[in-house]
Coordinates of C-alpha atoms and ligand atoms in Angstrom, one line a residue:
M1093 CA 0.3 -18.8 -7.3
S1094 CA -0.4 -15.8 -9.0
D1095 CA 1.6 -14.8 -12.5
H1096 CA 1.5 -10.7 -11.2
L1097 CA 0.6 -8.4 -8.3
L1098 CA -1.1 -5.6 -10.3
S1099 CA -3.6 -4.6 -8.6
T1100 CA -6.4 -6.0 -5.4
K1101 CA -9.7 -5.2 -7.8
G1102 CA -11.5 -8.7 -7.9
F1103 CA -9.2 -10.2 -4.7
T1104 CA -12.0 -12.4 -3.3
R1105 CA -12.1 -13.4 0.5
D1106 CA -10.6 -16.2 0.5
R1107 CA -7.6 -15.0 -1.7
A1108 CA -6.6 -12.2 0.9
V1109 CA -6.9 -14.3 3.7
A1110 CA -4.5 -16.7 2.1
L1111 CA -2.2 -14.1 1.6
L1112 CA -2.4 -12.7 4.6
D1113 CA -1.7 -15.9 6.3
V1114 CA 1.4 -16.6 4.0
A1115 CA 2.1 -13.1 5.3
E1116 CA 2.1 -14.2 9.3
D1117 CA 4.3 -17.5 8.7
M1118 CA 6.6 -14.9 6.6
A1119 CA 6.8 -12.4 10.1
D1120 CA 7.5 -15.2 12.1
T1121 CA 10.2 -16.5 10.5
Q1122 CA 11.5 -12.6 11.1
R1123 CA 11.5 -13.3 14.9
R1124 CA 14.0 -15.5 14.8
Q1125 CA 17.8 -15.0 14.9
V1126 CA 18.8 -16.0 11.6
K1127 CA 15.7 -14.3 9.2
K1128 CA 17.3 -15.7 5.9
L1129 CA 15.3 -18.5 4.0
P1130 CA 16.3 -20.1 0.9
T1131 CA 12.9 -19.6 -0.7
L1132 CA 14.1 -17.6 -3.5
R1133 CA 18.0 -19.0 -3.7
G1134 CA 18.8 -18.5 -8.1
T1135 CA 16.5 -15.8 -8.8
T1136 CA 16.9 -12.3 -9.5
I1137 CA 14.3 -9.5 -8.5
V1138 CA 14.5 -6.2 -9.9
N1139 CA 13.2 -2.6 -8.5
L1140 CA 12.4 -0.6 -10.6
F1141 CA 11.6 3.0 -9.0
F1142 CA 10.7 5.7 -11.4
E1143 CA 9.0 7.7 -8.6
D1144 CA 10.6 8.2 -5.4
S1145 CA 10.1 6.4 -2.2
T1146 CA 11.7 5.6 1.1
R1147 CA 9.6 2.8 2.7
T1148 CA 7.5 0.8 0.0
R1149 CA 11.6 0.7 -1.5
I1150 CA 13.5 -0.6 1.0
S1151 CA 11.1 -2.8 2.1
F1152 CA 10.8 -4.8 -1.1
E1153 CA 14.0 -4.9 -0.8
A1154 CA 14.7 -6.1 2.1
A1155 CA 11.6 -8.6 1.4
A1156 CA 13.7 -10.3 -1.4
K1157 CA 17.3 -10.7 0.4
R1158 CA 15.4 -12.2 3.1
L1159 CA 13.7 -15.1 0.7
S1160 CA 17.4 -15.2 -0.7
A1161 CA 17.0 -14.1 -3.9
D1162 CA 19.8 -11.8 -5.6
V1163 CA 18.0 -8.1 -5.8
I1164 CA 18.8 -5.3 -8.3
T1165 CA 17.6 -1.0 -7.2
F1166 CA 17.1 0.4 -10.4
S1167 CA 16.2 4.1 -9.6
A1168 CA 15.0 6.1 -12.9
K1169 CA 17.4 8.7 -11.4
G1170 CA 20.8 8.3 -12.8
S1171 CA 19.8 6.0 -15.1
S1172 CA 18.8 6.0 -18.6
V1173 CA 15.5 6.9 -18.6
S1174 CA 15.9 10.2 -17.5
K1175 CA 17.6 10.6 -20.7
G1176 CA 14.3 9.6 -22.6
E1177 CA 14.9 5.7 -23.2
S1178 CA 11.5 4.3 -22.5
L1179 CA 9.9 2.0 -20.0
Q1180 CA 9.5 -1.0 -23.0
D1181 CA 13.6 -0.6 -23.9
T1182 CA 14.6 -0.7 -20.4
A1183 CA 12.1 -3.7 -19.7
Q1184 CA 13.6 -5.5 -22.5
T1185 CA 16.8 -5.1 -21.8
L1186 CA 16.2 -6.5 -17.6
Q1187 CA 14.3 -9.2 -19.6
A1188 CA 18.2 -10.0 -21.4
M1189 CA 20.3 -9.6 -18.2
G1190 CA 17.5 -12.3 -16.8
A1191 CA 15.6 -10.5 -14.1
D1192 CA 12.6 -13.1 -12.4
G1193 CA 10.6 -10.8 -11.0
I1194 CA 10.2 -6.9 -11.2
V1195 CA 8.8 -4.8 -8.7
I1196 CA 7.6 -2.2 -10.6
R1197 CA 6.8 2.0 -9.6
H1198 CA 5.5 4.8 -11.9
S1199 CA 3.5 7.7 -11.9
S1200 CA 2.0 6.6 -14.8
S1201 CA -1.2 4.7 -13.8
G1202 CA -1.0 1.7 -15.1
A1203 CA 2.4 1.2 -16.0
A1204 CA 2.7 -2.1 -14.4
H1205 CA 0.1 -3.3 -16.0
T1206 CA 1.6 -2.2 -19.3
L1207 CA 4.6 -4.3 -17.4
A1208 CA 3.1 -7.4 -17.4
T1209 CA 1.2 -8.0 -20.9
S1210 CA 3.6 -6.0 -23.5
G1211 CA 5.5 -9.4 -24.1
W1212 CA 8.8 -7.3 -23.1
T1213 CA 9.6 -9.1 -20.1
R1214 CA 8.6 -12.6 -19.2
A1215 CA 9.2 -11.6 -15.2
G1216 CA 6.7 -11.9 -12.8
V1217 CA 5.0 -8.3 -11.6
V1218 CA 4.2 -6.5 -8.5
N1219 CA 3.1 -3.1 -8.9
A1220 CA 4.7 -1.1 -6.0
G1221 CA 2.1 2.2 -6.9
D1222 CA 1.5 3.3 -10.9
G1223 CA 0.3 6.9 -10.4
T1224 CA -3.1 7.6 -8.5
H1225 CA -4.3 3.7 -9.7
E1226 CA -3.8 1.3 -7.3
H1227 CA -0.6 0.3 -4.4
P1228 CA -1.9 -3.4 -3.4
T1229 CA 1.0 -4.4 -1.2
Q1230 CA 0.3 -1.1 1.1
A1231 CA -3.0 -2.7 1.0
L1232 CA -2.5 -6.1 2.0
L1233 CA -0.1 -4.4 5.0
D1234 CA -2.5 -2.2 6.4
A1235 CA -5.2 -5.2 6.4
F1236 CA -2.6 -7.3 7.8
T1237 CA -1.7 -4.4 11.2
I1238 CA -5.9 -4.0 11.2
R1239 CA -6.2 -7.9 11.5
K1240 CA -3.3 -8.0 13.8
R1241 CA -4.6 -5.4 16.0
R1242 CA -7.3 -7.0 16.3
H1243 CA -6.8 -10.5 16.8
G1244 CA -3.2 -10.9 17.7
D1245 CA -1.8 -14.7 17.5
D1246 CA -5.1 -15.7 16.4
S1247 CA -5.1 -13.5 13.3
R1248 CA -4.9 -16.5 10.8
G1249 CA -8.0 -17.6 8.8
R1250 CA -9.6 -14.9 9.8
D1251 CA -10.9 -11.6 7.8
L1252 CA -11.9 -7.7 8.7
D1253 CA -15.7 -9.3 8.8
G1254 CA -17.6 -6.0 10.4
L1255 CA -14.5 -3.7 10.4
R1256 CA -15.7 0.2 9.9
V1257 CA -13.1 1.8 8.2
V1258 CA -13.2 5.6 7.2
I1259 CA -10.5 6.4 5.0
V1260 CA -9.7 11.0 5.2
G1261 CA -8.3 12.8 2.8
D1262 CA -6.2 13.5 -1.0
I1263 CA -8.5 10.2 -2.3
L1264 CA -8.7 11.8 -5.7
H1265 CA -4.8 11.1 -6.0
S1266 CA -4.4 8.6 -3.6
R1267 CA -3.7 4.6 -5.1
V1268 CA -3.9 4.0 -1.1
A1269 CA -7.3 4.6 -0.6
R1270 CA -8.2 2.8 -4.5
S1271 CA -6.5 -0.5 -3.6
N1272 CA -7.4 -0.6 0.3
V1273 CA -11.2 0.2 -0.4
W1274 CA -11.2 -3.4 -3.1
L1275 CA -9.2 -5.6 -0.5
L1276 CA -10.6 -4.2 2.7
T1277 CA -14.3 -4.8 1.3
A1278 CA -12.9 -8.0 0.0
L1279 CA -12.5 -9.2 3.2
G1280 CA -15.7 -7.7 4.3
A1281 CA -15.3 -4.4 6.3
S1282 CA -17.2 -1.1 5.1
V1283 CA -15.4 2.0 4.4
H1284 CA -16.6 6.0 4.3
L1285 CA -14.3 8.5 2.3
V1286 CA -14.4 11.5 3.9
A1287 CA -12.7 14.8 1.6
P1288 CA -13.2 17.7 0.8
P1289 CA -15.5 17.4 -2.0
T1290 CA -12.9 19.1 -4.6
L1291 CA -10.6 15.9 -3.2
L1292 CA -13.4 13.6 -3.8
P1293 CA -13.2 11.5 -7.1
T1294 CA -16.5 12.3 -9.0
H1295 CA -16.8 8.7 -10.2
T1296 CA -17.2 6.8 -6.7
E1297 CA -20.7 5.4 -7.9
G1298 CA -19.6 1.8 -8.6
W1299 CA -17.2 1.8 -5.5
P1300 CA -18.2 -0.3 -2.6
V1301 CA -18.3 2.4 0.3
T1302 CA -20.1 5.4 0.9
T1303 CA -18.8 8.6 1.1
G1304 CA -18.5 12.6 3.4
I1305 CA -17.3 15.4 3.7
D1306 CA -17.6 15.9 7.7
L1307 CA -14.9 14.5 9.5
D1308 CA -16.5 15.3 12.6
A1309 CA -18.9 13.2 11.9
A1310 CA -17.4 10.0 10.2
V1311 CA -15.2 10.5 14.1
D1312 CA -18.4 10.4 16.1
D1313 CA -19.7 7.5 14.6
G1314 CA -17.4 5.5 16.2
P1315 CA -15.0 3.4 13.5
D1316 CA -12.6 0.9 14.5
A1317 CA -9.5 2.6 12.0
V1318 CA -9.2 6.1 10.2
M1319 CA -6.7 5.5 8.0
M1320 CA -5.3 9.5 7.0
L1321 CA -4.1 9.9 3.2
R1322 CA -1.1 12.5 2.7
V1323 CA -2.1 15.7 0.7
Q1324 CA -0.2 14.3 -2.0
R1325 CA 1.2 18.0 -3.2
E1326 CA 3.6 16.9 -5.7
R1327 CA 0.2 15.5 -7.8
M1328 CA -1.9 18.7 -7.6
T1329 CA -2.2 20.5 -10.6
E1330 CA -4.3 23.4 -9.6
A1331 CA -5.4 24.3 -5.9
F1332 CA -7.7 22.2 -4.4
F1333 CA -8.3 24.0 -0.9
P1334 CA -7.8 27.5 0.2
T1335 CA -5.4 27.5 2.7
A1336 CA -3.2 24.5 4.7
K1337 CA -4.5 26.1 7.8
E1338 CA -8.6 25.5 7.1
Y1339 CA -7.8 22.0 5.2
A1340 CA -6.1 20.9 8.9
S1341 CA -8.8 22.4 11.1
L1342 CA -11.0 21.0 8.6
Y1343 CA -9.9 17.2 7.6
G1344 CA -6.5 17.1 9.9
L1345 CA -7.0 14.7 12.2
S1346 CA -6.0 16.7 15.2
V1347 CA -5.8 15.4 19.3
A1348 CA -9.0 17.1 20.3
R1349 CA -10.8 14.5 17.2
A1350 CA -8.8 11.1 17.9
D1351 CA -9.6 11.7 22.0
R1352 CA -13.9 12.0 20.7
L1353 CA -12.3 8.1 18.6
P1354 CA -13.5 5.0 20.9
A1355 CA -10.5 3.5 22.9
T1356 CA -10.1 0.9 20.7
S1357 CA -10.0 3.1 17.4
L1358 CA -7.2 2.6 15.1
V1359 CA -5.3 5.5 13.9
M1360 CA -3.3 4.5 10.4
H1361 CA -1.1 6.3 7.7
P1362 CA 0.8 4.9 5.4
G1363 CA 3.6 7.1 5.4
P1364 CA 5.3 9.7 4.7
M1365 CA 3.1 11.8 7.1
N1366 CA 2.4 15.4 6.8
R1367 CA 2.6 15.8 10.7
G1368 CA 0.3 19.2 11.5
L1369 CA -1.3 19.0 7.8
E1370 CA -3.6 15.4 8.1
I1371 CA -2.3 14.3 11.6
A1372 CA -1.2 15.9 14.6
G1373 CA 2.1 14.7 15.4
A1374 CA 1.0 13.7 18.9
V1375 CA -1.2 11.4 17.0
A1376 CA 0.6 9.4 14.5
D1377 CA 2.8 8.9 17.9
S1378 CA -0.3 7.7 20.3
P1379 CA -0.5 4.5 21.3
R1380 CA -3.4 3.9 18.5
S1381 CA -1.3 5.1 15.7
T1382 CA -0.3 2.1 13.5
V1383 CA 2.4 4.0 11.4
L1384 CA 5.5 2.2 12.7
E1385 CA 3.9 -1.3 12.8
Q1386 CA 2.3 -0.8 9.3
V1387 CA 6.1 -0.2 7.8
Q1388 CA 7.0 -3.4 10.4
N1389 CA 3.9 -5.5 8.7
G1390 CA 4.6 -4.7 5.0
I1391 CA 8.4 -6.8 4.9
G1392 CA 6.4 -9.6 6.0
V1393 CA 3.5 -8.8 3.1
R1394 CA 6.1 -8.5 0.8
M1395 CA 7.9 -11.7 1.5
A1396 CA 4.2 -13.4 0.7
V1397 CA 3.8 -11.3 -2.4
L1398 CA 7.1 -12.2 -3.3
Y1399 CA 7.1 -16.1 -2.7
D1400 CA 3.3 -15.9 -4.4
V1401 CA 4.5 -14.3 -7.5
L1402 CA 7.2 -16.2 -8.2
A1403 CA 8.0 -19.5 -6.1
G1404 CA 6.7 -22.6 -7.8
D1405 CA 6.8 -22.7 -11.6
R1406 CA 8.3 -19.4 -12.2
A1407 CA 11.0 -20.8 -10.4
A1408 CA 11.4 -23.7 -11.2
Ligands
NCD2572 C1 2.0 6.1 -0.5 C2 2.5 6.0 -1.8 O1 3.8 5.9 -2.5 O2 1.7 6.3 -2.5 N1 3.3 5.7 0.3 C3 3.5 4.1 0.7 O3 3.6 4.0 -0.5 N2 4.2 4.5 1.5 C4 1.7 7.1 0.0 C5 1.7 8.6 -0.1 O4 3.0 8.8 -1.3 O5 1.6 9.0 0.3

């Protein structure tokens, strides 16, 4: 059991494999007619979303409900946060209402960590995306998806040793990229980052990755998976590339580029997609694309994470 899930940095191979194996068990239960497990009965989980979300919010809600937790979803719009209430007051209010778990998405990097270490709440905290920092459950569902496509029902106990993953696009603003760098490499995969120079972070020296600016070269290298990232315009305070057309032509995964990948290479995207910008619609909808599997796998993975953080000592 872990107290919180804030980051994938520091994950060991064994911890990652164990969590993915629990996610396999959870996913198995989701193929039954009765999908609900009694595991977190009597537990209250608050989904605290200060930033927009479709997939992640619904996925956490479904995961918590399928574990029989009581779920309260709180979005900052329409709450007292829009009146200027601080994270501290919000957290203390939730503590007073008896939240056992808080799933938080926030535009500030470090918000989940602050909540977990502040003493404002005793709830287990799960980071559902903090600014440009981390999005650990997305990385876990991405790793789960790669493992599942590779090994199918024989996935349990396996890591991603020797697999080569290319992550492409707006790395600078991407918490998905950061969490995947730590998790995929902990699982034994190698990670190559490709982006225009303006969208590559300047401080990747300590990261266990290689970097480049040439998508064609990365494609021709025959990677096992290509993970496309959304161009996050809402986080851009300046112009990072001249035009959308130029970005698409240099860094978009077009049909022509995807056709040059080995037949077994996966194409991934965390969503929401800018079709025609970072990924062609036809590629997103092609058999090698895992976009919808990623969404589906997210539920079992989040059930595993909520179980890990909330079952056992805390629930008792
Ligand atoms: C990602 C996020 O919010 O960080 N999306 C998601 O959780 N499915 C990536 C993105 O917004 O581009």
